[in-house]
PDB file of C-alpha atoms in Angstrom:
ATOM      1  CA  UNK A  13      91.618  77.856 121.875  1.00  0.00           C
ATOM      2  CA  UNK A  14      89.086  78.445 118.940  1.00  0.00           C
ATOM      3  CA  UNK A  15      88.248  82.154 118.784  1.00  0.00           C
ATOM      4  CA  UNK A  16      84.368  83.153 119.687  1.00  0.00           C
ATOM      5  CA  UNK A  17      82.629  83.402 116.516  1.00  0.00           C
ATOM      6  CA  UNK A  18      81.681  87.095 117.676  1.00  0.00           C
ATOM      7  CA  UNK A  19      85.372  87.738 117.408  1.00  0.00           C
ATOM      8  CA  UNK A  20      85.811  86.944 114.263  1.00  0.00           C
ATOM      9  CA  UNK A  21      83.195  88.794 112.750  1.00  0.00           C
ATOM     10  CA  UNK A  22      83.896  91.788 114.462  1.00  0.00           C
ATOM     11  CA  UNK A  23      87.717  91.153 113.283  1.00  0.00           C
ATOM     12  CA  UNK A  24      86.142  91.309 109.356  1.00  0.00           C
ATOM     13  CA  UNK A  25      83.913  94.025 109.577  1.00  0.00           C
ATOM     14  CA  UNK A  26      87.059  96.130 111.380  1.00  0.00           C
ATOM     15  CA  UNK A  27      89.689  94.733 108.808  1.00  0.00           C
ATOM     16  CA  UNK A  28      86.875  95.419 106.243  1.00  0.00           C
ATOM     17  CA  UNK A  29      86.649  99.045 107.557  1.00  0.00           C
ATOM     18  CA  UNK A  30      90.263 100.055 107.596  1.00  0.00           C
ATOM     19  CA  UNK A  31      90.720  99.025 103.964  1.00  0.00           C
ATOM     20  CA  UNK A  32      88.133 100.624 103.128  1.00  0.00           C
ATOM     21  CA  UNK A  33      88.777 104.055 105.056  1.00  0.00           C
ATOM     22  CA  UNK A  34      92.177 104.268 103.088  1.00  0.00           C
ATOM     23  CA  UNK A  35      91.148 103.666  99.728  1.00  0.00           C
ATOM     24  CA  UNK A  36      87.700 105.268  99.867  1.00  0.00           C
ATOM     25  CA  UNK A  37      87.752 108.600  98.037  1.00  0.00           C
ATOM     26  CA  UNK A  38      83.568 109.418  98.248  1.00  0.00           C
ATOM     27  CA  UNK A  39      82.785 111.029 101.988  1.00  0.00           C
ATOM     28  CA  UNK A  40      79.455 108.669 101.134  1.00  0.00           C
ATOM     29  CA  UNK A  41      81.720 105.253 101.148  1.00  0.00           C
ATOM     30  CA  UNK A  42      84.198 106.339 103.905  1.00  0.00           C
ATOM     31  CA  UNK A  43      80.546 107.171 106.111  1.00  0.00           C
ATOM     32  CA  UNK A  44      79.465 104.053 105.489  1.00  0.00           C
ATOM     33  CA  UNK A  45      83.447 102.596 106.071  1.00  0.00           C
ATOM     34  CA  UNK A  46      82.978 104.369 109.832  1.00  0.00           C
ATOM     35  CA  UNK A  47      79.677 102.877 110.563  1.00  0.00           C
ATOM     36  CA  UNK A  48      81.181  99.412 109.934  1.00  0.00           C
ATOM     37  CA  UNK A  49      83.991 100.532 112.075  1.00  0.00           C
ATOM     38  CA  UNK A  50      81.092 101.605 114.676  1.00  0.00           C
ATOM     39  CA  UNK A  51      79.907  98.625 114.455  1.00  0.00           C
ATOM     40  CA  UNK A  52      82.872  96.217 114.726  1.00  0.00           C
ATOM     41  CA  UNK A  53      83.648  98.181 117.611  1.00  0.00           C
ATOM     42  CA  UNK A  54      80.620  97.497 119.043  1.00  0.00           C
ATOM     43  CA  UNK A  55      80.313  93.682 118.387  1.00  0.00           C
ATOM     44  CA  UNK A  56      83.508  94.179 120.984  1.00  0.00           C
ATOM     45  CA  UNK A  57      82.839  95.696 123.614  1.00  0.00           C
ATOM     46  CA  UNK A  58      79.786  93.676 124.144  1.00  0.00           C
ATOM     47  CA  UNK A  59      82.134  89.960 123.274  1.00  0.00           C
ATOM     48  CA  UNK A  60      84.790  91.502 125.774  1.00  0.00           C
ATOM     49  CA  UNK A  61      83.182  93.057 128.253  1.00  0.00           C
ATOM     50  CA  UNK A  62      85.532  95.711 127.427  1.00  0.00           C
ATOM     51  CA  UNK A  63      84.781  99.692 127.656  1.00  0.00           C
ATOM     52  CA  UNK A  64      83.104 100.635 123.539  1.00  0.00           C
ATOM     53  CA  UNK A  65      84.989 104.575 123.596  1.00  0.00           C
ATOM     54  CA  UNK A  66      88.457 102.413 123.753  1.00  0.00           C
ATOM     55  CA  UNK A  67      87.488 100.022 121.867  1.00  0.00           C
ATOM     56  CA  UNK A  68      87.133 102.512 119.100  1.00  0.00           C
ATOM     57  CA  UNK A  69      89.935 104.069 119.307  1.00  0.00           C
ATOM     58  CA  UNK A  70      91.413 101.140 119.260  1.00  0.00           C
ATOM     59  CA  UNK A  71      90.112 100.247 116.196  1.00  0.00           C
ATOM     60  CA  UNK A  72      90.834 103.946 114.754  1.00  0.00           C
ATOM     61  CA  UNK A  73      94.828 103.830 115.084  1.00  0.00           C
ATOM     62  CA  UNK A  74      94.522 101.220 112.172  1.00  0.00           C
ATOM     63  CA  UNK A  75      95.544 102.559 108.757  1.00  0.00           C
ATOM     64  CA  UNK A  76      96.812 101.245 105.911  1.00  0.00           C
ATOM     65  CA  UNK A  77      95.505  98.496 104.353  1.00  0.00           C
ATOM     66  CA  UNK A  78      94.649  95.248 107.187  1.00  0.00           C
ATOM     67  CA  UNK A  79      97.094  92.980 107.495  1.00  0.00           C
ATOM     68  CA  UNK A  80      97.573  90.145 110.402  1.00  0.00           C
ATOM     69  CA  UNK A  81      99.867  91.884 113.552  1.00  0.00           C
ATOM     70  CA  UNK A  82     103.691  90.191 113.147  1.00  0.00           C
ATOM     71  CA  UNK A  83     105.302  88.792 116.817  1.00  0.00           C
ATOM     72  CA  UNK A  84     108.880  87.841 117.076  1.00  0.00           C
ATOM     73  CA  UNK A  85     110.251  85.228 120.022  1.00  0.00           C
ATOM     74  CA  UNK A  86     113.115  84.176 121.076  1.00  0.00           C
ATOM     75  CA  UNK A  87     114.111  80.880 122.051  1.00  0.00           C
ATOM     76  CA  UNK A  88     117.785  81.222 123.126  1.00  0.00           C
ATOM     77  CA  UNK A  89     119.740  78.410 124.705  1.00  0.00           C
ATOM     78  CA  UNK A  90     122.668  77.949 126.878  1.00  0.00           C
ATOM     79  CA  UNK A  91     126.333  76.195 126.594  1.00  0.00           C
ATOM     80  CA  UNK A  92     123.734  73.590 129.502  1.00  0.00           C
ATOM     81  CA  UNK A  93     120.811  73.739 127.051  1.00  0.00           C
ATOM     82  CA  UNK A  94     118.245  75.378 129.222  1.00  0.00           C
ATOM     83  CA  UNK A  95     116.336  78.261 127.358  1.00  0.00           C
ATOM     84  CA  UNK A  96     115.745  81.832 128.620  1.00  0.00           C
ATOM     85  CA  UNK A  97     112.306  82.969 129.743  1.00  0.00           C
ATOM     86  CA  UNK A  98     111.915  86.515 131.498  1.00  0.00           C
ATOM     87  CA  UNK A  99     108.370  87.853 133.596  1.00  0.00           C
ATOM     88  CA  UNK A 100     106.491  89.742 131.223  1.00  0.00           C
ATOM     89  CA  UNK A 101     105.143  92.690 133.267  1.00  0.00           C
ATOM     90  CA  UNK A 102     102.653  93.106 131.492  1.00  0.00           C
ATOM     91  CA  UNK A 103     100.950  89.784 132.379  1.00  0.00           C
ATOM     92  CA  UNK A 104     101.255  89.771 136.141  1.00  0.00           C
ATOM     93  CA  UNK A 105     104.812  88.805 135.902  1.00  0.00           C
ATOM     94  CA  UNK A 106     104.436  85.618 134.493  1.00  0.00           C
ATOM     95  CA  UNK A 107     107.294  83.890 132.116  1.00  0.00           C
ATOM     96  CA  UNK A 108     107.755  84.030 128.627  1.00  0.00           C
ATOM     97  CA  UNK A 109     110.187  84.050 125.374  1.00  0.00           C
ATOM     98  CA  UNK A 110     111.759  87.119 124.978  1.00  0.00           C
ATOM     99  CA  UNK A 111     109.437  88.894 122.371  1.00  0.00           C
ATOM    100  CA  UNK A 112     106.862  91.588 120.927  1.00  0.00           C
ATOM    101  CA  UNK A 113     105.380  93.260 118.667  1.00  0.00           C
ATOM    102  CA  UNK A 114     107.518  94.240 115.489  1.00  0.00           C
ATOM    103  CA  UNK A 115     109.312  96.929 114.740  1.00  0.00           C
ATOM    104  CA  UNK A 116     109.654  98.149 111.536  1.00  0.00           C
ATOM    105  CA  UNK A 117     112.436  99.232 109.173  1.00  0.00           C
ATOM    106  CA  UNK A 118     113.902  96.203 111.289  1.00  0.00           C
ATOM    107  CA  UNK A 119     114.705  92.593 109.619  1.00  0.00           C
ATOM    108  CA  UNK A 120     112.540  89.541 111.777  1.00  0.00           C
ATOM    109  CA  UNK A 121     115.635  88.992 112.945  1.00  0.00           C
ATOM    110  CA  UNK A 122     116.418  93.002 113.539  1.00  0.00           C
ATOM    111  CA  UNK A 123     113.945  92.591 116.203  1.00  0.00           C
ATOM    112  CA  UNK A 124     114.770  89.793 117.615  1.00  0.00           C
ATOM    113  CA  UNK A 125     117.927  90.085 118.857  1.00  0.00           C
ATOM    114  CA  UNK A 126     116.761  93.783 119.541  1.00  0.00           C
ATOM    115  CA  UNK A 127     113.816  92.077 121.738  1.00  0.00           C
ATOM    116  CA  UNK A 128     116.248  90.207 122.862  1.00  0.00           C
ATOM    117  CA  UNK A 129     119.106  92.098 124.411  1.00  0.00           C
ATOM    118  CA  UNK A 130     115.829  95.181 125.778  1.00  0.00           C
ATOM    119  CA  UNK A 131     114.124  92.724 127.332  1.00  0.00           C
ATOM    120  CA  UNK A 132     117.268  89.929 128.909  1.00  0.00           C
ATOM    121  CA  UNK A 133     120.580  92.773 128.874  1.00  0.00           C
ATOM    122  CA  UNK A 134     121.949  89.061 127.257  1.00  0.00           C
ATOM    123  CA  UNK A 135     123.064  88.810 123.361  1.00  0.00           C
ATOM    124  CA  UNK A 136     122.344  86.217 120.411  1.00  0.00           C
ATOM    125  CA  UNK A 137     122.292  85.198 117.506  1.00  0.00           C
ATOM    126  CA  UNK A 138     119.385  83.979 115.781  1.00  0.00           C
ATOM    127  CA  UNK A 139     120.532  80.420 114.064  1.00  0.00           C
ATOM    128  CA  UNK A 140     116.839  79.975 113.486  1.00  0.00           C
ATOM    129  CA  UNK A 141     113.554  79.837 111.614  1.00  0.00           C
ATOM    130  CA  UNK A 142     111.756  77.620 113.774  1.00  0.00           C
ATOM    131  CA  UNK A 143     107.695  78.267 113.560  1.00  0.00           C
ATOM    132  CA  UNK A 144     105.650  80.610 111.518  1.00  0.00           C
ATOM    133  CA  UNK A 145     102.346  80.192 113.778  1.00  0.00           C
ATOM    134  CA  UNK A 146      98.988  81.588 113.659  1.00  0.00           C
ATOM    135  CA  UNK A 147      97.936  82.459 117.365  1.00  0.00           C
ATOM    136  CA  UNK A 148      94.557  81.519 116.671  1.00  0.00           C
ATOM    137  CA  UNK A 149      95.220  77.884 115.899  1.00  0.00           C
ATOM    138  CA  UNK A 150      97.813  77.370 118.345  1.00  0.00           C
ATOM    139  CA  UNK A 151      95.229  77.523 120.709  1.00  0.00           C
ATOM    140  CA  UNK A 152      96.083  81.073 122.627  1.00  0.00           C
ATOM    141  CA  UNK A 153      93.600  83.692 124.696  1.00  0.00           C
ATOM    142  CA  UNK A 154      91.646  85.482 121.562  1.00  0.00           C
ATOM    143  CA  UNK A 155      93.455  88.997 121.084  1.00  0.00           C
ATOM    144  CA  UNK A 156      91.598  91.894 119.447  1.00  0.00           C
ATOM    145  CA  UNK A 157      93.928  91.854 116.460  1.00  0.00           C
ATOM    146  CA  UNK A 158      95.125  88.262 114.030  1.00  0.00           C
ATOM    147  CA  UNK A 159      98.480  87.959 114.596  1.00  0.00           C
ATOM    148  CA  UNK A 160     101.525  85.774 113.953  1.00  0.00           C
ATOM    149  CA  UNK A 161     104.399  85.018 115.220  1.00  0.00           C
ATOM    150  CA  UNK A 162     107.391  84.175 113.876  1.00  0.00           C
ATOM    151  CA  UNK A 163     109.142  82.437 116.564  1.00  0.00           C
ATOM    152  CA  UNK A 164     113.587  81.798 116.378  1.00  0.00           C
ATOM    153  CA  UNK A 165     116.150  79.894 117.798  1.00  0.00           C
ATOM    154  CA  UNK A 166     119.075  81.648 118.787  1.00  0.00           C
ATOM    155  CA  UNK A 167     122.773  80.823 120.256  1.00  0.00           C
ATOM    156  CA  UNK A 168     123.954  83.453 123.300  1.00  0.00           C
ATOM    157  CA  UNK A 169     126.650  85.640 122.030  1.00  0.00           C
ATOM    158  CA  UNK A 170     127.592  87.450 125.234  1.00  0.00           C
ATOM    159  CA  UNK A 171     126.283  89.510 127.561  1.00  0.00           C
ATOM    160  CA  UNK A 172     124.275  89.518 131.232  1.00  0.00           C
ATOM    161  CA  UNK A 173     120.839  89.355 132.912  1.00  0.00           C
ATOM    162  CA  UNK A 174     119.652  92.522 133.596  1.00  0.00           C
ATOM    163  CA  UNK A 175     115.771  93.939 134.322  1.00  0.00           C
ATOM    164  CA  UNK A 176     113.742  96.562 132.557  1.00  0.00           C
ATOM    165  CA  UNK A 177     110.322  98.540 132.950  1.00  0.00           C
ATOM    166  CA  UNK A 178     108.908  95.095 130.586  1.00  0.00           C
ATOM    167  CA  UNK A 179     109.869  92.884 132.791  1.00  0.00           C
ATOM    168  CA  UNK A 180     111.443  91.651 136.497  1.00  0.00           C
ATOM    169  CA  UNK A 181     113.573  88.424 136.121  1.00  0.00           C
ATOM    170  CA  UNK A 182     115.498  86.485 134.176  1.00  0.00           C
ATOM    171  CA  UNK A 183     115.819  82.534 134.343  1.00  0.00           C
ATOM    172  CA  UNK A 184     116.819  79.868 132.243  1.00  0.00           C
ATOM    173  CA  UNK A 185     115.823  76.590 132.553  1.00  0.00           C
ATOM    174  CA  UNK A 186     115.469  72.689 131.910  1.00  0.00           C
ATOM    175  CA  UNK A 187     112.790  70.679 129.190  1.00  0.00           C
ATOM    176  CA  UNK A 188     111.571  68.937 132.825  1.00  0.00           C
ATOM    177  CA  UNK A 189     112.002  72.243 134.812  1.00  0.00           C
ATOM    178  CA  UNK A 190     110.058  74.238 133.191  1.00  0.00           C
ATOM    179  CA  UNK A 191     107.703  77.231 134.817  1.00  0.00           C
ATOM    180  CA  UNK A 192     103.912  76.387 135.200  1.00  0.00           C
ATOM    181  CA  UNK A 193     102.995  80.189 135.716  1.00  0.00           C
ATOM    182  CA  UNK A 194     103.584  81.028 131.034  1.00  0.00           C
ATOM    183  CA  UNK A 195     101.489  84.090 130.339  1.00  0.00           C
ATOM    184  CA  UNK A 196      99.391  82.287 127.646  1.00  0.00           C
ATOM    185  CA  UNK A 197      99.307  85.268 125.547  1.00  0.00           C
ATOM    186  CA  UNK A 198     102.329  84.381 124.715  1.00  0.00           C
ATOM    187  CA  UNK A 199     103.607  81.713 124.386  1.00  0.00           C
ATOM    188  CA  UNK A 200     102.662  77.531 125.549  1.00  0.00           C
ATOM    189  CA  UNK A 201     104.024  74.863 127.360  1.00  0.00           C
ATOM    190  CA  UNK A 202     103.551  72.870 123.822  1.00  0.00           C
ATOM    191  CA  UNK A 203     105.706  75.574 122.419  1.00  0.00           C
ATOM    192  CA  UNK A 204     108.538  75.652 124.645  1.00  0.00           C
ATOM    193  CA  UNK A 205     108.615  72.132 123.797  1.00  0.00           C
ATOM    194  CA  UNK A 206     108.928  72.224 120.503  1.00  0.00           C
ATOM    195  CA  UNK A 207     111.326  74.718 120.612  1.00  0.00           C
ATOM    196  CA  UNK A 208     113.456  71.706 122.747  1.00  0.00           C
ATOM    197  CA  UNK A 209     112.717  69.758 119.961  1.00  0.00           C
ATOM    198  CA  UNK A 210     114.663  72.401 117.497  1.00  0.00           C
ATOM    199  CA  UNK A 211     117.493  73.389 118.778  1.00  0.00           C
ATOM    200  CA  UNK A 212     118.638  69.706 120.374  1.00  0.00           C
ATOM    201  CA  UNK A 213     117.458  68.946 116.161  1.00  0.00           C
ATOM    202  CA  UNK A 214     119.095  71.541 114.203  1.00  0.00           C
ATOM    203  CA  UNK A 215     117.670  70.291 110.400  1.00  0.00           C
ATOM    204  CA  UNK A 216     113.870  69.747 111.617  1.00  0.00           C
ATOM    205  CA  UNK A 217     112.211  72.299 108.808  1.00  0.00           C
ATOM    206  CA  UNK A 218     110.190  74.991 110.214  1.00  0.00           C
ATOM    207  CA  UNK A 219     106.859  74.317 111.403  1.00  0.00           C
ATOM    208  CA  UNK A 220     104.210  76.219 109.977  1.00  0.00           C
ATOM    209  CA  UNK A 221     100.696  76.679 111.933  1.00  0.00           C
TER     210      UNK A 221
END
């Protein structure tokens, strides 16, 4: 789905304020950028019906030059060609690919391997970067920040199913038996279908959006 215009404006203003506060030296300029950040928080709160103070705290926690957030997702396949999904506790136990925000000081591949191990108990080897997708362009529900997701094809190398504080169930699914209760903020049916296509044909080029 296309983000509403108010969300795009609020994101733009927040990014302008964040980058401006990073480089501004004049106290008058800092005051102006803080005012812009307040306007962005007001817009976000009004449009999303969220608590304005919480939105402002969220924005205030961001520093440095504003860039899109980075997420990694792992499409892990077993010997039977089934894909690994986990139930995401934070989204009412809906199913998704293992993954999450990329941590600093780790490469995208290292982040992906770590997320799979922590959320499912399995160890994997990354074999291919299947897709680099902008969250908004793919049709996910809108969020407060611009976000880019890296989708990696992985092969299973060991471990056993184990839930975590983030996940409540682990499952393997064939392409024609995927669950309907997906965590749509994290993965979409069409994205899962595309991961099966990449797994079946490793020579497919990486998808970009």
